[in-house]
Amino acid sequence: MMKMYTALTIAGSDSSGGAGIQADLKTMTAHGVYGMSALTALTAQLDAVFTDIPPDAVKIGMVADAALIRVIAEKLDEYGAKNVVVDPVMVATSGARLISEDAVAALVELLLPRATVITPNIPEAEVLADMAITDRTAMTAAAARIYECTHSAVLMKGGHSIDDANDLLVDRAGARYFEGRRIGTANTHGTGCTLSSAIASNLARGMALDRAVERAKAYISGALAAGLDLGASSGPLAHGFDLKSEFIEGEHRA
């Protein structure tokens, strides 16, 4: 009888298939992890998943409503959720706020302290740390401030013109950088969702946090370098770039 590691994503839907729950499930599949999701009718979905197939990890993406955040926090406690990865989706690449101030407050108070690791990008970290981030020194200070407030590990994603593709991890062991490979492509839609889901998948498989981050970054590099070209603007990553099967062999479009 075949057994699989399991992971649950609690996030929003992206109809393009490149980010949100769709990217999460593809990423989990690519990591050999059985992916599950909760999107609407949240309480019933969470109860159904946790009582039927308890997840080895939980990834939480954009939750725009304070009431839903409270429900998620309660259910994480009720079921003793482990390996919780929170991608605090709050700010669009354009700088526009994506969730209300009430939701941000609930996120900071209820979800971030329950996380194993938080994965903010630079604009999100600026909101959480309440400071500008313009270089490595500021990245380290901001990540340390967030860690001190939440007592959850913080993986601050580089990019956004700061420190290229290198990410900073801060936890009780201190601060260390994970070097990334800059890939020359405009098709980066869903990169943050994919990274956090890859980390959750690796934690579900029993990896230590540093190894989980290292492997997740390698996966992101491969998914970007595969050069998938879909859509009219910033397209999605090739989540299945490393999948090998007689059923998909030669099925890519020319």
CSV table of N, CA, C and O in Angstrom, one decimal, residues 58 60 83-90 107-121 124-125 128 142-143 145-157 167-171 192 195-196 199 203 209 213:
chain,number,residue,atom,x,y,z
A,58,VAL,N,1.2,22.8,6.4
A,58,VAL,CA,0.1,23.7,6.0
A,58,VAL,C,0.7,25.0,5.4
A,58,VAL,O,1.6,25.6,6.1
A,60,ILE,N,-0.2,28.8,4.1
A,60,ILE,CA,-1.3,29.8,4.1
A,60,ILE,C,-0.9,30.9,3.2
A,60,ILE,O,0.2,31.5,3.4
A,83,ASN,N,4.3,22.4,10.9
A,83,ASN,CA,5.0,22.9,9.7
A,83,ASN,C,4.1,23.9,9.0
A,83,ASN,O,3.8,23.7,7.8
A,84,VAL,N,3.8,24.9,9.6
A,84,VAL,CA,2.9,26.0,9.1
A,84,VAL,C,3.8,27.0,8.4
A,84,VAL,O,4.6,27.7,9.0
A,85,VAL,N,3.5,27.2,7.1
A,85,VAL,CA,4.3,28.2,6.3
A,85,VAL,C,3.3,29.3,5.9
A,85,VAL,O,2.3,29.0,5.2
A,86,VAL,N,3.5,30.5,6.3
A,86,VAL,CA,2.6,31.6,6.0
A,86,VAL,C,3.3,32.6,5.0
A,86,VAL,O,4.4,33.2,5.3
A,87,ASP,N,2.7,32.7,3.9
A,87,ASP,CA,3.1,33.7,2.9
A,87,ASP,C,2.2,34.9,3.0
A,87,ASP,O,1.1,34.8,2.5
A,88,PRO,N,2.7,35.9,3.7
A,88,PRO,CA,1.8,37.1,4.0
A,88,PRO,C,1.5,38.0,2.9
A,88,PRO,O,2.0,39.1,2.8
A,89,VAL,N,0.7,37.5,2.0
A,89,VAL,CA,0.4,38.3,0.7
A,89,VAL,C,-0.5,39.5,1.1
A,89,VAL,O,-1.6,39.4,1.4
A,90,MET,N,0.2,40.6,1.0
A,90,MET,CA,-0.5,41.9,1.4
A,90,MET,C,-0.3,43.0,0.4
A,90,MET,O,-1.2,43.9,0.4
A,107,LEU,N,-3.7,39.2,10.8
A,107,LEU,CA,-2.6,38.4,10.3
A,107,LEU,C,-1.4,38.4,11.3
A,107,LEU,O,-0.9,37.4,11.7
A,108,VAL,N,-1.1,39.7,11.7
A,108,VAL,CA,0.1,39.9,12.6
A,108,VAL,C,-0.2,39.3,13.9
A,108,VAL,O,0.7,38.6,14.5
A,109,GLU,N,-1.4,39.5,14.4
A,109,GLU,CA,-1.7,39.0,15.8
A,109,GLU,C,-2.0,37.5,15.9
A,109,GLU,O,-1.5,36.9,16.9
A,110,LEU,N,-2.6,36.9,14.9
A,110,LEU,CA,-3.1,35.6,15.0
A,110,LEU,C,-2.4,34.5,14.2
A,110,LEU,O,-2.2,33.4,14.7
A,111,LEU,N,-2.0,34.9,13.0
A,111,LEU,CA,-1.4,33.8,12.1
A,111,LEU,C,0.1,33.8,12.2
A,111,LEU,O,0.7,32.7,12.3
A,112,LEU,N,0.8,34.9,12.1
A,112,LEU,CA,2.2,34.9,12.0
A,112,LEU,C,2.9,34.3,13.3
A,112,LEU,O,3.8,33.5,13.1
A,113,PRO,N,2.3,34.5,14.5
A,113,PRO,CA,2.9,33.8,15.6
A,113,PRO,C,2.7,32.3,15.6
A,113,PRO,O,3.4,31.6,16.4
A,114,ARG,N,1.8,31.8,14.8
A,114,ARG,CA,1.6,30.4,14.8
A,114,ARG,C,2.4,29.7,13.6
A,114,ARG,O,2.3,28.5,13.5
A,115,ALA,N,3.1,30.5,12.9
A,115,ALA,CA,3.9,29.9,11.8
A,115,ALA,C,5.2,29.3,12.2
A,115,ALA,O,5.8,29.7,13.1
A,116,THR,N,5.6,28.3,11.4
A,116,THR,CA,6.9,27.8,11.5
A,116,THR,C,7.9,28.7,10.8
A,116,THR,O,9.0,29.0,11.3
A,117,VAL,N,7.4,29.2,9.7
A,117,VAL,CA,8.2,30.2,8.9
A,117,VAL,C,7.3,31.1,8.2
A,117,VAL,O,6.2,30.7,7.7
A,118,ILE,N,7.7,32.4,8.1
A,118,ILE,CA,6.9,33.4,7.3
A,118,ILE,C,7.8,33.8,6.1
A,118,ILE,O,9.0,33.9,6.2
A,119,THR,N,7.2,34.0,5.0
A,119,THR,CA,7.9,34.3,3.8
A,119,THR,C,7.6,35.6,3.1
A,119,THR,O,7.1,35.6,2.0
A,120,PRO,N,7.8,36.7,3.7
A,120,PRO,CA,7.4,38.0,3.1
A,120,PRO,C,8.4,38.4,2.0
A,120,PRO,O,9.6,38.1,2.1
A,121,ASN,N,7.9,39.2,1.0
A,121,ASN,CA,8.8,39.8,0.1
A,121,ASN,C,9.2,41.2,0.7
A,121,ASN,O,8.7,41.5,1.8
A,124,GLU,N,6.2,43.6,1.6
A,124,GLU,CA,5.4,43.0,2.8
A,124,GLU,C,6.2,43.1,4.1
A,124,GLU,O,5.7,43.5,5.1
A,125,ALA,N,7.5,42.9,4.0
A,125,ALA,CA,8.4,43.0,5.2
A,125,ALA,C,8.4,44.5,5.7
A,125,ALA,O,8.5,44.7,6.9
A,128,LEU,N,5.3,44.8,7.7
A,128,LEU,CA,5.4,44.1,9.0
A,128,LEU,C,6.4,44.7,9.9
A,128,LEU,O,6.2,44.7,11.2
A,142,ALA,N,15.1,44.4,9.5
A,142,ALA,CA,13.6,44.2,9.4
A,142,ALA,C,13.3,42.7,9.7
A,142,ALA,O,12.3,42.5,10.5
A,143,ALA,N,14.0,41.8,9.2
A,143,ALA,CA,13.7,40.4,9.5
A,143,ALA,C,13.8,40.1,11.0
A,143,ALA,O,13.0,39.4,11.6
A,145,ARG,N,13.4,42.2,13.4
A,145,ARG,CA,12.3,42.9,14.1
A,145,ARG,C,11.0,42.0,14.0
A,145,ARG,O,10.3,41.9,14.9
A,146,ILE,N,10.8,41.5,12.8
A,146,ILE,CA,9.6,40.6,12.6
A,146,ILE,C,9.7,39.3,13.4
A,146,ILE,O,8.8,38.9,14.1
A,147,TYR,N,10.9,38.8,13.5
A,147,TYR,CA,11.1,37.6,14.3
A,147,TYR,C,10.9,37.8,15.8
A,147,TYR,O,10.3,37.1,16.5
A,148,GLU,N,11.4,39.0,16.2
A,148,GLU,CA,11.2,39.3,17.6
A,148,GLU,C,9.7,39.5,18.0
A,148,GLU,O,9.3,39.2,19.1
A,149,CYS,N,9.0,40.0,17.0
A,149,CYS,CA,7.5,40.2,17.3
A,149,CYS,C,6.7,38.9,17.2
A,149,CYS,O,5.7,38.8,17.9
A,150,THR,N,7.1,38.0,16.3
A,150,THR,CA,6.3,36.8,16.1
A,150,THR,C,6.9,35.6,16.7
A,150,THR,O,6.1,34.6,16.9
A,151,HIS,N,8.2,35.5,16.9
A,151,HIS,CA,8.9,34.3,17.4
A,151,HIS,C,8.7,33.2,16.3
A,151,HIS,O,8.8,32.0,16.7
A,152,SER,N,8.5,33.5,15.1
A,152,SER,CA,8.5,32.6,14.0
A,152,SER,C,9.6,32.9,13.1
A,152,SER,O,10.0,34.1,12.9
A,153,ALA,N,10.2,31.9,12.5
A,153,ALA,CA,11.3,32.1,11.5
A,153,ALA,C,10.8,33.0,10.4
A,153,ALA,O,9.7,32.9,10.0
A,154,VAL,N,11.7,33.8,9.9
A,154,VAL,CA,11.4,34.8,8.8
A,154,VAL,C,12.3,34.5,7.6
A,154,VAL,O,13.5,34.6,7.7
A,155,LEU,N,11.7,34.2,6.5
A,155,LEU,CA,12.5,34.1,5.2
A,155,LEU,C,12.1,35.3,4.4
A,155,LEU,O,11.0,35.3,3.8
A,156,MET,N,13.0,36.3,4.4
A,156,MET,CA,12.7,37.5,3.6
A,156,MET,C,13.2,37.3,2.2
A,156,MET,O,14.4,37.1,2.0
A,157,LYS,N,12.3,37.4,1.2
A,157,LYS,CA,12.7,37.1,-0.2
A,157,LYS,C,13.4,38.4,-0.7
A,157,LYS,O,12.9,39.5,-0.6
A,167,ASP,N,17.9,35.3,-0.6
A,167,ASP,CA,16.9,35.4,0.5
A,167,ASP,C,17.6,35.3,1.8
A,167,ASP,O,18.6,34.6,2.0
A,168,LEU,N,17.0,36.0,2.8
A,168,LEU,CA,17.5,36.0,4.2
A,168,LEU,C,16.6,35.2,5.1
A,168,LEU,O,15.4,35.5,5.2
A,169,LEU,N,17.2,34.3,5.9
A,169,LEU,CA,16.5,33.6,6.9
A,169,LEU,C,17.0,34.0,8.3
A,169,LEU,O,18.2,34.0,8.5
A,170,VAL,N,16.0,34.4,9.1
A,170,VAL,CA,16.3,34.7,10.5
A,170,VAL,C,15.4,33.9,11.4
A,170,VAL,O,14.2,33.9,11.3
A,171,ASP,N,16.1,33.3,12.4
A,171,ASP,CA,15.4,32.6,13.4
A,171,ASP,C,16.2,32.5,14.7
A,171,ASP,O,17.2,33.3,14.8
A,192,GLY,N,6.2,33.7,-5.5
A,192,GLY,CA,6.1,33.7,-4.1
A,192,GLY,C,5.3,32.5,-3.6
A,192,GLY,O,5.6,31.8,-2.6
A,195,LEU,N,7.3,29.3,-4.0
A,195,LEU,CA,8.4,29.1,-3.1
A,195,LEU,C,7.8,28.6,-1.7
A,195,LEU,O,8.4,27.7,-1.1
A,196,SER,N,6.8,29.3,-1.2
A,196,SER,CA,6.3,28.9,0.1
A,196,SER,C,5.7,27.5,0.1
A,196,SER,O,5.8,26.8,1.0
A,199,ILE,N,8.6,25.0,0.2
A,199,ILE,CA,9.1,24.9,1.5
A,199,ILE,C,8.2,24.0,2.4
A,199,ILE,O,8.6,23.2,3.1
A,203,LEU,N,9.1,20.6,4.2
A,203,LEU,CA,8.9,20.4,5.7
A,203,LEU,C,8.0,19.2,5.9
A,203,LEU,O,8.3,18.4,6.8
A,209,LEU,N,14.5,23.1,8.4
A,209,LEU,CA,14.1,24.3,7.7
A,209,LEU,C,15.2,24.8,6.7
A,209,LEU,O,14.8,25.2,5.6
A,213,VAL,N,14.4,25.2,2.7
A,213,VAL,CA,14.6,26.5,2.0
A,213,VAL,C,15.5,26.3,0.8
A,213,VAL,O,15.3,26.7,-0.3
